[in-house]
PDB file of C-alpha atoms in Angstrom:
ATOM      1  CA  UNK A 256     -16.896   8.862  57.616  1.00 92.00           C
ATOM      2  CA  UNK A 257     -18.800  11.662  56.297  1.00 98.00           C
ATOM      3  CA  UNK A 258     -18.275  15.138  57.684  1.00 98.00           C
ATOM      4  CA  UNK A 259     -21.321  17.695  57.644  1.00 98.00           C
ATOM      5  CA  UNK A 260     -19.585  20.864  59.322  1.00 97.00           C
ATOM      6  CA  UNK A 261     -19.968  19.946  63.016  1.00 94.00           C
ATOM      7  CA  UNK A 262     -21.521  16.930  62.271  1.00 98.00           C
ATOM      8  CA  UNK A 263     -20.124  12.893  61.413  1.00 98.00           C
ATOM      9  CA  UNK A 264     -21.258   9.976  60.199  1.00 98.00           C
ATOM     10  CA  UNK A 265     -20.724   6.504  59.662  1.00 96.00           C
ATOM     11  CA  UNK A 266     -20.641   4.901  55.903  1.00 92.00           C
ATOM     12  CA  UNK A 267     -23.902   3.006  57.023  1.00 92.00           C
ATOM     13  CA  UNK A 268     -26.128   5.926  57.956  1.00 97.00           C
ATOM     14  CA  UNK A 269     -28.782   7.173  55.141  1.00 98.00           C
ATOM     15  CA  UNK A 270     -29.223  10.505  56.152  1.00 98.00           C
ATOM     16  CA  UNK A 271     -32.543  12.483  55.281  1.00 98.00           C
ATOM     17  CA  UNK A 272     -32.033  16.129  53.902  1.00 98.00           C
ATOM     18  CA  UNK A 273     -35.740  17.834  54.486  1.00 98.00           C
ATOM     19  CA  UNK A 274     -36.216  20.680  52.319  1.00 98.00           C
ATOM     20  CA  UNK A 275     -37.522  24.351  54.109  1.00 97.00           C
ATOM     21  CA  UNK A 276     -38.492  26.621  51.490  1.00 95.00           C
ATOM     22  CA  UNK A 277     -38.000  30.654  52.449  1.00 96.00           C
ATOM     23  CA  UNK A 278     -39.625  31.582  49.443  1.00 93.00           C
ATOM     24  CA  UNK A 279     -43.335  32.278  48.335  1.00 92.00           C
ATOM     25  CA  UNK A 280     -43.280  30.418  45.353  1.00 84.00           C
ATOM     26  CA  UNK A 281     -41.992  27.224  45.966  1.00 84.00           C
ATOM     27  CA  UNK A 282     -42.993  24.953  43.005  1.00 79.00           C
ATOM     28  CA  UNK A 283     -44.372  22.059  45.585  1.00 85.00           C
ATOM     29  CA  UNK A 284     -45.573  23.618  48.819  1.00 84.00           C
ATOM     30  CA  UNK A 285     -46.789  27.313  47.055  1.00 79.00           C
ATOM     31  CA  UNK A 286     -45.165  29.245  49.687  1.00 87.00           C
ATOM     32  CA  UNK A 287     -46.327  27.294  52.705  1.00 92.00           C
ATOM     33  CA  UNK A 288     -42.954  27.929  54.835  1.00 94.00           C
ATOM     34  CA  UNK A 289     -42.364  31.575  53.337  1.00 94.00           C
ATOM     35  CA  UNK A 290     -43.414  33.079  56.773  1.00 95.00           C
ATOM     36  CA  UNK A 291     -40.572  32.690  59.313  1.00 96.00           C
ATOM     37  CA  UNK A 292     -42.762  30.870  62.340  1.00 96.00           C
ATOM     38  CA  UNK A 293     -44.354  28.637  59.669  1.00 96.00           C
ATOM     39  CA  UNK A 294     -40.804  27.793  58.499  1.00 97.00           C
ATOM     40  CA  UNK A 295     -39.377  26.905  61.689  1.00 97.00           C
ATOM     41  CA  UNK A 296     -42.489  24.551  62.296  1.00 98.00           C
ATOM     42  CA  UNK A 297     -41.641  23.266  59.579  1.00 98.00           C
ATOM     43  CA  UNK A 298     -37.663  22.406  60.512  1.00 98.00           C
ATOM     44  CA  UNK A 299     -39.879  21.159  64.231  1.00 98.00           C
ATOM     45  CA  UNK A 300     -41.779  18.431  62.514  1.00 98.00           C
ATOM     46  CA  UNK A 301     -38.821  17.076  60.474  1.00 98.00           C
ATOM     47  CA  UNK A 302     -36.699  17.063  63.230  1.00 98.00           C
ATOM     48  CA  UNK A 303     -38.923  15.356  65.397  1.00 98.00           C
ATOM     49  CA  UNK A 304     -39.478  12.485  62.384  1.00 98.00           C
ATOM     50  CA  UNK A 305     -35.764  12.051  61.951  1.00 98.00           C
ATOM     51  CA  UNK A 306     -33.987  14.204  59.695  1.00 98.00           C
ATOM     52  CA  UNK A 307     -30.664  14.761  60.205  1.00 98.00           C
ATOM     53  CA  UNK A 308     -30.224  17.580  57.695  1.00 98.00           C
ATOM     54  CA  UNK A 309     -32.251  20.402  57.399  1.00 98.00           C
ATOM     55  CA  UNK A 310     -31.566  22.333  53.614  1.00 98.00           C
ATOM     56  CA  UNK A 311     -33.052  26.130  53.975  1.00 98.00           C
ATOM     57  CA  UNK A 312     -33.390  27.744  50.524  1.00 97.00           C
ATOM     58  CA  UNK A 313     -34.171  31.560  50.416  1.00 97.00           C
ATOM     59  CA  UNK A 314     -34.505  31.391  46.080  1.00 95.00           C
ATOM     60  CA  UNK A 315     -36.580  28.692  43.516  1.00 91.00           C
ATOM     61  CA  UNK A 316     -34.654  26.971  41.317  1.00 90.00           C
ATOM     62  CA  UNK A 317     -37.342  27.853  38.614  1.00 87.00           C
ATOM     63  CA  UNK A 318     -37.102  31.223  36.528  1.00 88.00           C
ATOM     64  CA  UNK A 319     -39.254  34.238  38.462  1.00 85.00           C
ATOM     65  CA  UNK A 320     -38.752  37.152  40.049  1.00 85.00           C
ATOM     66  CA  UNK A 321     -34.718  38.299  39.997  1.00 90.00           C
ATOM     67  CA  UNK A 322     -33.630  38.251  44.061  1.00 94.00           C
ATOM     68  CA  UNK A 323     -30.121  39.331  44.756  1.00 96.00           C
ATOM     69  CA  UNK A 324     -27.965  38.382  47.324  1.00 97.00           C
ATOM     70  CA  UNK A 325     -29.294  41.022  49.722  1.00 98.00           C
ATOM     71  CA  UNK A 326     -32.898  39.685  49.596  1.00 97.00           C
ATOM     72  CA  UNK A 327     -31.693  36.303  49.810  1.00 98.00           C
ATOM     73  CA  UNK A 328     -29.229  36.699  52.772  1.00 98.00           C
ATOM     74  CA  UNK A 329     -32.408  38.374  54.660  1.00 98.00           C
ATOM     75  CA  UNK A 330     -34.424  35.420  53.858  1.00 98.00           C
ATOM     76  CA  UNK A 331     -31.917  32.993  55.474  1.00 98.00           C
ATOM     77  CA  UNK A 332     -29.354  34.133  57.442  1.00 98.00           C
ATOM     78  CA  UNK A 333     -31.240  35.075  60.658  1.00 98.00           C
ATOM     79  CA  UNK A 334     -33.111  32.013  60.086  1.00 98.00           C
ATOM     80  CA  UNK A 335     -30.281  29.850  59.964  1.00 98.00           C
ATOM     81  CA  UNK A 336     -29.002  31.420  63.452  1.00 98.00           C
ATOM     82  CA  UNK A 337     -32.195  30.656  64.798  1.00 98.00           C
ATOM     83  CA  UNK A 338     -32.223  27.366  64.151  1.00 98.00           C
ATOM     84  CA  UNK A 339     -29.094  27.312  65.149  1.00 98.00           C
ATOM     85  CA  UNK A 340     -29.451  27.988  68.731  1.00 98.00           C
ATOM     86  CA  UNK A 341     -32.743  25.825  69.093  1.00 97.00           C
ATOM     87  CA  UNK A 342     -31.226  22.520  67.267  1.00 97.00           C
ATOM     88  CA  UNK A 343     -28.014  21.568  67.569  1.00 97.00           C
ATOM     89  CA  UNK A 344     -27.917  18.375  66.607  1.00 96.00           C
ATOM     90  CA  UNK A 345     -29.668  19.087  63.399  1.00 98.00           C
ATOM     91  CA  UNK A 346     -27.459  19.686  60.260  1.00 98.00           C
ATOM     92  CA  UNK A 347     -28.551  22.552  58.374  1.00 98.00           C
ATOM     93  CA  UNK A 348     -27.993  23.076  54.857  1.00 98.00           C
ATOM     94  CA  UNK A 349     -28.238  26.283  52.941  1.00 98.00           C
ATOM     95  CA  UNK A 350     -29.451  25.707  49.348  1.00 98.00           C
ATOM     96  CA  UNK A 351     -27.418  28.529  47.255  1.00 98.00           C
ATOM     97  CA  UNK A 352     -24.809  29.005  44.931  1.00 98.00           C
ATOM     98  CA  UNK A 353     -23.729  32.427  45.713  1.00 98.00           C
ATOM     99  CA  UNK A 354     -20.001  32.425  47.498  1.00 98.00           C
ATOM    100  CA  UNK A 355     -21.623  36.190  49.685  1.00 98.00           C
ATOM    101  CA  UNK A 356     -24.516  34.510  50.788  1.00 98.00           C
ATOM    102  CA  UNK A 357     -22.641  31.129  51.574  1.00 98.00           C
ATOM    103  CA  UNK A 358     -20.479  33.497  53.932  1.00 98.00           C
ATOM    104  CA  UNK A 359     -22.956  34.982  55.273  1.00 98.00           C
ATOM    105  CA  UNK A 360     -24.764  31.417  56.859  1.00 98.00           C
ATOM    106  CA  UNK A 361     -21.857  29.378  57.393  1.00 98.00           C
ATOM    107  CA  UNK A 362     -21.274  32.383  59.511  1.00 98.00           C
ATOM    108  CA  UNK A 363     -24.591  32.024  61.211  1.00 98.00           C
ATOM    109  CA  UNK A 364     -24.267  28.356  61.738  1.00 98.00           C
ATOM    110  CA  UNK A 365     -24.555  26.432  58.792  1.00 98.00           C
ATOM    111  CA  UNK A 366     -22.875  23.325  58.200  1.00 98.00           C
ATOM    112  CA  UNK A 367     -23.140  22.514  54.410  1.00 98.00           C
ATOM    113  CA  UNK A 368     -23.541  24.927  51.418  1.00 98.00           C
ATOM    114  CA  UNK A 369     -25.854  22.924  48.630  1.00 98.00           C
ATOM    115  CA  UNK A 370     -24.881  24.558  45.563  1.00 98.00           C
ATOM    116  CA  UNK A 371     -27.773  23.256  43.152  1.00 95.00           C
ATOM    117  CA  UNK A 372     -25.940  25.539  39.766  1.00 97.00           C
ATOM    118  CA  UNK A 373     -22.693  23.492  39.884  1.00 96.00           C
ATOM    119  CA  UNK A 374     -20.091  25.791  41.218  1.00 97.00           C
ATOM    120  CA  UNK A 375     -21.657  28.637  39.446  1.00 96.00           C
ATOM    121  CA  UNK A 376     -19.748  31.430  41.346  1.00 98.00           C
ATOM    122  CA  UNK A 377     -16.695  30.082  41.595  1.00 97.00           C
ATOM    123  CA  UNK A 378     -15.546  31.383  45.057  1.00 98.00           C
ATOM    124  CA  UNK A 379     -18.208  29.150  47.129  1.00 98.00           C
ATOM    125  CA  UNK A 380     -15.481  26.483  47.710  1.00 98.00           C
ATOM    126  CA  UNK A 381     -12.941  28.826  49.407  1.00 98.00           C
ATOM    127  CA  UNK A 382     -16.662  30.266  51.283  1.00 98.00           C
ATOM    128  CA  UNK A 383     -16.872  26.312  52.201  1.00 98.00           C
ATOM    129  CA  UNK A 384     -12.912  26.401  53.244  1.00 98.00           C
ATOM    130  CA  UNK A 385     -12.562  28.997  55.199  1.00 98.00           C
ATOM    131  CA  UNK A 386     -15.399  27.826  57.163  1.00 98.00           C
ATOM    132  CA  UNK A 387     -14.940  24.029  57.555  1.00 98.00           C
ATOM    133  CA  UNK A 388     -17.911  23.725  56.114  1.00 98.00           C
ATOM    134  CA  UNK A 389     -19.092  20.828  53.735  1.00 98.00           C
ATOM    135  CA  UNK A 390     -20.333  21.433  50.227  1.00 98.00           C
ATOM    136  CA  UNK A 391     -22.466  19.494  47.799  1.00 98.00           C
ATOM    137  CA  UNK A 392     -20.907  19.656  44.169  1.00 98.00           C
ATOM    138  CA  UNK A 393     -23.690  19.175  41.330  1.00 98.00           C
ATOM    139  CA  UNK A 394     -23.523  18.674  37.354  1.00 98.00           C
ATOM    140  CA  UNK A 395     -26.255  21.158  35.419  1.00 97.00           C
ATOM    141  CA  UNK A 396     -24.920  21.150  32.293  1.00 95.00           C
ATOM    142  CA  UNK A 397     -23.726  24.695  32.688  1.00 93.00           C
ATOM    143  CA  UNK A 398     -26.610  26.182  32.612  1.00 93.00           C
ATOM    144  CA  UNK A 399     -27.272  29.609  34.235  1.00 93.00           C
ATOM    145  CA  UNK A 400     -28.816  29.631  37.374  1.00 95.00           C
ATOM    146  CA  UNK A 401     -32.899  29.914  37.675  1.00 92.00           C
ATOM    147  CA  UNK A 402     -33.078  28.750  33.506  1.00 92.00           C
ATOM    148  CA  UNK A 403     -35.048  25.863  32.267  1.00 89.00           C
ATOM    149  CA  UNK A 404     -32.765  23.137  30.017  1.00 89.00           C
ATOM    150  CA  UNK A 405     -33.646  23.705  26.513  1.00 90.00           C
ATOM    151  CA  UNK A 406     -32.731  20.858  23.882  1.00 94.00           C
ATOM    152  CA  UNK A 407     -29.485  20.023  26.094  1.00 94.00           C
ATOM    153  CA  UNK A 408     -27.802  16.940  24.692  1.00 96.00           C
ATOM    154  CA  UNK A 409     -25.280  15.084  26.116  1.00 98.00           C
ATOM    155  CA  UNK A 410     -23.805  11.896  24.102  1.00 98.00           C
ATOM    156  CA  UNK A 411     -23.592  10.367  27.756  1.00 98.00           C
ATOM    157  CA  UNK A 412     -25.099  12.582  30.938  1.00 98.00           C
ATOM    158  CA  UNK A 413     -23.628  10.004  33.584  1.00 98.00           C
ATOM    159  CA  UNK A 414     -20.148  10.313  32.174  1.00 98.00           C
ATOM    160  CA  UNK A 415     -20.844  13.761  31.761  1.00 98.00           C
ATOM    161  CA  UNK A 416     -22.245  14.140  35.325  1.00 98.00           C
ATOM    162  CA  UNK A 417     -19.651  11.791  36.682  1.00 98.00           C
ATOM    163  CA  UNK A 418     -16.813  14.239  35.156  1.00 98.00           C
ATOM    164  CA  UNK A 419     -18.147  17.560  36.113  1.00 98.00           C
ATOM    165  CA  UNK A 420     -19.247  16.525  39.804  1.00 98.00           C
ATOM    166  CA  UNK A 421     -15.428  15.148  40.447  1.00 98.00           C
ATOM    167  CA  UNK A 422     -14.425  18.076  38.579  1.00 98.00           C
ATOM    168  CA  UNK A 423     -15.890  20.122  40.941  1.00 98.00           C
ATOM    169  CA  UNK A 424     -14.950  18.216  43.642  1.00 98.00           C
ATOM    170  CA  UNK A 425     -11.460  18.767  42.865  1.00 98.00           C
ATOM    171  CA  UNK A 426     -11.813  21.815  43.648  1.00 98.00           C
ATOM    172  CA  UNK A 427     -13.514  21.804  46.561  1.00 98.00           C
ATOM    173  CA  UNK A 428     -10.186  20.154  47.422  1.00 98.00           C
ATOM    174  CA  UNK A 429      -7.494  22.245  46.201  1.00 98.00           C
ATOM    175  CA  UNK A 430      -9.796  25.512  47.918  1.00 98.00           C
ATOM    176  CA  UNK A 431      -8.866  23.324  51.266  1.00 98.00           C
ATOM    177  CA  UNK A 432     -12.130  21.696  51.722  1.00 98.00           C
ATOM    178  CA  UNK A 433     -11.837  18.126  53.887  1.00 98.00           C
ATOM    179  CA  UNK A 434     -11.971  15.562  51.492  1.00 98.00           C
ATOM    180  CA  UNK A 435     -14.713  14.013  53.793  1.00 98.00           C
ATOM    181  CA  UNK A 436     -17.020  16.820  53.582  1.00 98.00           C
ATOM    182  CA  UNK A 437     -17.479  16.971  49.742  1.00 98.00           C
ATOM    183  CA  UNK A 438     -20.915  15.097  48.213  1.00 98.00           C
ATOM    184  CA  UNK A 439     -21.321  14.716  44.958  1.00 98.00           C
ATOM    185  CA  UNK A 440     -25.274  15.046  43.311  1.00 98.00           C
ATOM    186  CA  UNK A 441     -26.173  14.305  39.507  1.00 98.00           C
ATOM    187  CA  UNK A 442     -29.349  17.112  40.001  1.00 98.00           C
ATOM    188  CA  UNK A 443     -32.255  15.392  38.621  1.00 98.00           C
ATOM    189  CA  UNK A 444     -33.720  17.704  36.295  1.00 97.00           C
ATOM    190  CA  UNK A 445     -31.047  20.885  36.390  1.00 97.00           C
ATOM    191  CA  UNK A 446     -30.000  20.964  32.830  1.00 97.00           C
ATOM    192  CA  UNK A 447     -31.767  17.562  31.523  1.00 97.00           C
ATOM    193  CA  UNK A 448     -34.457  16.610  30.112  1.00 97.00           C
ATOM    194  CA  UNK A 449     -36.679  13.650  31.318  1.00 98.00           C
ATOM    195  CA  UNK A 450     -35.254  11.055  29.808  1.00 98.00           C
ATOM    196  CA  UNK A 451     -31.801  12.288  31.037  1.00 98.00           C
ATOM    197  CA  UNK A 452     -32.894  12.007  34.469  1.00 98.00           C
ATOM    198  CA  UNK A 453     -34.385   8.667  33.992  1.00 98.00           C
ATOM    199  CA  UNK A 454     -30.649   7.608  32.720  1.00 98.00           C
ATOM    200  CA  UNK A 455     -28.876   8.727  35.744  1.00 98.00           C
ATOM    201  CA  UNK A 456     -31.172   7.348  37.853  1.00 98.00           C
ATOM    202  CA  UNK A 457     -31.079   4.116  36.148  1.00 98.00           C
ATOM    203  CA  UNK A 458     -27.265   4.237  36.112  1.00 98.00           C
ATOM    204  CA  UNK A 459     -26.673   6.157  39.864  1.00 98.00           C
ATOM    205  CA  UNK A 460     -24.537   2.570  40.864  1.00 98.00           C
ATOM    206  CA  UNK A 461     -21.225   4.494  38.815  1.00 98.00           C
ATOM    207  CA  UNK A 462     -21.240   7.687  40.119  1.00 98.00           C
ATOM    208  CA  UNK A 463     -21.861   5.817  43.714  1.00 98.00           C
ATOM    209  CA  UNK A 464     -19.024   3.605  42.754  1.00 98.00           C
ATOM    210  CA  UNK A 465     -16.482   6.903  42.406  1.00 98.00           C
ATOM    211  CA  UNK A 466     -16.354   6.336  46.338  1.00 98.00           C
ATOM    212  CA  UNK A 467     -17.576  10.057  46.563  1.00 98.00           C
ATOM    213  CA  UNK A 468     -21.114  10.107  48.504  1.00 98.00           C
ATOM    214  CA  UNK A 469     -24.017  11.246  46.541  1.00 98.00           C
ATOM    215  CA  UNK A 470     -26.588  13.081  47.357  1.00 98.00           C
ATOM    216  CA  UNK A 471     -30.504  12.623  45.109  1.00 98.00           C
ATOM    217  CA  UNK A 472     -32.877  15.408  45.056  1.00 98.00           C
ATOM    218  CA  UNK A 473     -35.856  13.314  43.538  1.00 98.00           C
ATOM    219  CA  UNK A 474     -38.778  14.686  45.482  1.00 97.00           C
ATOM    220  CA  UNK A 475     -41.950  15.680  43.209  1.00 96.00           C
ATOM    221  CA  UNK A 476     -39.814  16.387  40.078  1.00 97.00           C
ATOM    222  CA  UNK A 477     -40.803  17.448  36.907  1.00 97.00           C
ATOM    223  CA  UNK A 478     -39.242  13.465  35.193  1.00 98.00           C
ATOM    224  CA  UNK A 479     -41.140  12.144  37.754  1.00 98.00           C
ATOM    225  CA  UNK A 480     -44.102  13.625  36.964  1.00 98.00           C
ATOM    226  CA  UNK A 481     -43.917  13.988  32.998  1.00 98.00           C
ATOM    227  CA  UNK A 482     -43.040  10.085  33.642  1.00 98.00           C
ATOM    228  CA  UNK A 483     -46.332   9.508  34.975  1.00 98.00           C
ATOM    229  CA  UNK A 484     -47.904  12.166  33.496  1.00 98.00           C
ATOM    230  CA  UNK A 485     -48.997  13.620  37.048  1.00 98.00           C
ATOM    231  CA  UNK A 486     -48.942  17.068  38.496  1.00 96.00           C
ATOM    232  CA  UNK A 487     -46.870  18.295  41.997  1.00 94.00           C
ATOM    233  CA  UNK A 488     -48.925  17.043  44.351  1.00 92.00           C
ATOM    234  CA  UNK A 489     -49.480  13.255  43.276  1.00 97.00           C
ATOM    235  CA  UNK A 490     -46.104  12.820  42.624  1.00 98.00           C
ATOM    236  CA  UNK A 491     -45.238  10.835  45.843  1.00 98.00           C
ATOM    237  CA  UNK A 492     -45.332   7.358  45.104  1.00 98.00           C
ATOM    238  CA  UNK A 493     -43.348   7.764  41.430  1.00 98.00           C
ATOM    239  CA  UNK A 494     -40.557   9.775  43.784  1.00 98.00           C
ATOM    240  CA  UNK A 495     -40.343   6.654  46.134  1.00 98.00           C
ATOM    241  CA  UNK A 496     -40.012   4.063  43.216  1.00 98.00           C
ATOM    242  CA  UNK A 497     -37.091   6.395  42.068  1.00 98.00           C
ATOM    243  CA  UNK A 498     -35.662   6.770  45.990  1.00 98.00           C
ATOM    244  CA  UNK A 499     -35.627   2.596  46.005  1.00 98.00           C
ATOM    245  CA  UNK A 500     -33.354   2.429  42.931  1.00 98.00           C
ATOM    246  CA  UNK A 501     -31.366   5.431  44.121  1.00 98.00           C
ATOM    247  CA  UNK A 502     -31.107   3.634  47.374  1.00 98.00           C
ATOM    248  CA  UNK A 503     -30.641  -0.220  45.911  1.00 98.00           C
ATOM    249  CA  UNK A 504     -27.612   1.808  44.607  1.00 98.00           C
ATOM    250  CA  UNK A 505     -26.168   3.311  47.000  1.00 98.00           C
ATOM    251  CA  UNK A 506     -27.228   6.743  47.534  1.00 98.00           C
ATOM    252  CA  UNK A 507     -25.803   8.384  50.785  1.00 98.00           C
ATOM    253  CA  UNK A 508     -28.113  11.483  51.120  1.00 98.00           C
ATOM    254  CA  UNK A 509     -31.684  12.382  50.376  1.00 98.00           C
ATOM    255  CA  UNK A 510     -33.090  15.309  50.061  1.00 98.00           C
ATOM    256  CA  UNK A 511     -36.735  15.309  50.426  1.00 98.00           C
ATOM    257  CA  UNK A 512     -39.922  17.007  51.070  1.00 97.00           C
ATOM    258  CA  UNK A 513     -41.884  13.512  52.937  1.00 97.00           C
ATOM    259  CA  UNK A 514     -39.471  12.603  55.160  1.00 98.00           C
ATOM    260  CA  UNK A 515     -40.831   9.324  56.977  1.00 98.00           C
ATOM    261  CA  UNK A 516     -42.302   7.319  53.607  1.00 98.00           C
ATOM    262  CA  UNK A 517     -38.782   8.573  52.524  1.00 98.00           C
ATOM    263  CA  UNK A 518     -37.232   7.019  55.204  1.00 98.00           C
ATOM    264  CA  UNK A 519     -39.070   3.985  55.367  1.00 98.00           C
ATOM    265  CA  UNK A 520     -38.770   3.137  51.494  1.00 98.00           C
ATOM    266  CA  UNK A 521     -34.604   3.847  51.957  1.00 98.00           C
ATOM    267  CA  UNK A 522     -34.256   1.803  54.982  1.00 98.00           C
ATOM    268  CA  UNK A 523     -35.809  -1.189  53.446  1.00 98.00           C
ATOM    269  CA  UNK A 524     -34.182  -0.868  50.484  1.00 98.00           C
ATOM    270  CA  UNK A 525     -30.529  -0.937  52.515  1.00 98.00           C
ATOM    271  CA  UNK A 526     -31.671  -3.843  54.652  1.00 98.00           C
ATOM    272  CA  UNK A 527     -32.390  -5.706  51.069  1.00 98.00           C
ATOM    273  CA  UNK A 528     -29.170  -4.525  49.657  1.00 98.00           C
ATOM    274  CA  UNK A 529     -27.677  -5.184  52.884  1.00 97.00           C
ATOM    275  CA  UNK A 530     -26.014  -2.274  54.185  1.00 96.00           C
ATOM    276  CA  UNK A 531     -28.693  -2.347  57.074  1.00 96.00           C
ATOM    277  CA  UNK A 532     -30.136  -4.787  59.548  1.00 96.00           C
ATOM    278  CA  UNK A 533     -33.692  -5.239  60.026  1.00 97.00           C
ATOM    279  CA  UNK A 534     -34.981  -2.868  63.045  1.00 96.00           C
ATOM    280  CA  UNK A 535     -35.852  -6.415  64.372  1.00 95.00           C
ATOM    281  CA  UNK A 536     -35.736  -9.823  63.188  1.00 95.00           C
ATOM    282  CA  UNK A 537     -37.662 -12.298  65.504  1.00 95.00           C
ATOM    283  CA  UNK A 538     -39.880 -14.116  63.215  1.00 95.00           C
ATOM    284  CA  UNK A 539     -39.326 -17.981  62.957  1.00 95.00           C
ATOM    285  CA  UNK A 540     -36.623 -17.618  65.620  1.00 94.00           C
ATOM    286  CA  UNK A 541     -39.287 -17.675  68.534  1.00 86.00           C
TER     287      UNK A 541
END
């Protein structure tokens, strides 16, 4: 069973994580969602396609303007309320790594705290704790938050992201976080380089077979693209022929910005792997 705040789930659920940008520089939609109204039109259309987690981040991952917790809490935590009271069903996820702003929307209604910066501030597990909240633990190297990798090495990144993300975990645990509301997520991209992300994707089977759930953020990256040598928006069908292995594998949670070719490409990949049955099985049988 896998515990999302108020929310459960069975080991054979894929569960769709649809990203809502609060910003107005997102790297893929340019600020589409920065307005409020657009935002939660946004969280109406992928609800009504299926996702079961909504993640609401208030900050880019890439290097820009500096936005403190203030500016951030303002961008989310009313939002997050709203939401809220209008869905819920829905999980929502708060994409930050800052223990004052984790506070202040688990307060609001927020069920999971996706800490992209691997446990950067310290003090987001007890946030997570004292909340019953569920956290997602991630491996970046140990790089600062909002920097781009430069020459990072690793002499293996899946042992090293396999360590870090159960280190992390660990502590989730000892902070008094339910051992069945911890995820673990290699971050594509955060502190790698291409070819790094091509390895743990490649090799996601080991850290699925840690028994820890694990979470992908694929969507449009930068290894898919340099892969394919495309920019943001023709990344699509590289992300879903990275979502099939992730999924061949294993991988529990998805966080995404299409949600239904997502879901399509991960429930046909479980049905081949066999974790799911077909939606309906009649031919030759009739």
């Amino acid at each position: 069973m896998l515990r999302l705040g108020r929310h459960a789930f069975g080991e054979d659920e894929a569960l769709m994580m649809a990203i809502v940008n609060r910003t107005p520089d997102s790297f893929f939609d340019k600020g589409a969602t920065w307005a409020e109204d657009a935002a939660f039109e946004r969280v109406r259309l992928v609800a009504s396609q299926g996702a079961e987690i909504v993640d609401i981040g208030g900050i880019k991952a890439a290097p820009g303007a500096e936005i403190g917790a203030a500016e951030e809490k303002a961008r989310v935590v009313d939002f997050v309320a709203r939401v809220r009271e209008e869905f819920p069903a829905l999980v929502i996820s708060v994409d930050t790594w800052r223990a004052e702003v984790g506070d202040a929307v688990c307060a609001a209604g927020a069920d999971l705290l996706n800490d992209a910066w691997g446990g950067a501030d310290p003090e987001l597990v007890d946030v997570a704790a004292a909340h019953g909240a569920a956290i997602v633990c991630t491996h970046t190297g140990g790089v600062t938050p909002r920097t781009r990798p430069y020459r990072i090495e690793y002499d293996d990144v899946v042992r090293a992201a396999i360590d870090d993300t159960l280190g992390y975990a660990q502590r989730a645990l000892d902070a008094g976080v339910a051992k069945d509301s911890i995820v673990i997520d290699p971050a594509h991209d955060f502190g790698k380089n291409t070819f790094h992300s091509l390895e743990i994707t490649r090799r996601l089977g080991e850290m699925v077979a840690t028994g820890w759930p694990v979470l992908v953020s694929l969507s449009n990256k930068d290894f898919v693209g340099e892969t394919l040598d495309l920019p943001v928006g023709e990344r699509l069908l590289g992300t879903l022929a990275a979502t099939t292995v992730c999924a061949m594998a294993g991988a529990r949670i998805y966080r995404v910005h299409q949600v239904p070719e997502t879901r399509q490409t991960v429930d046909m990949a479980w049905t081949i792997a066999g974790r799911r049955l077909p939606a309906r099985a009649i031919r030759g049988l009739q």
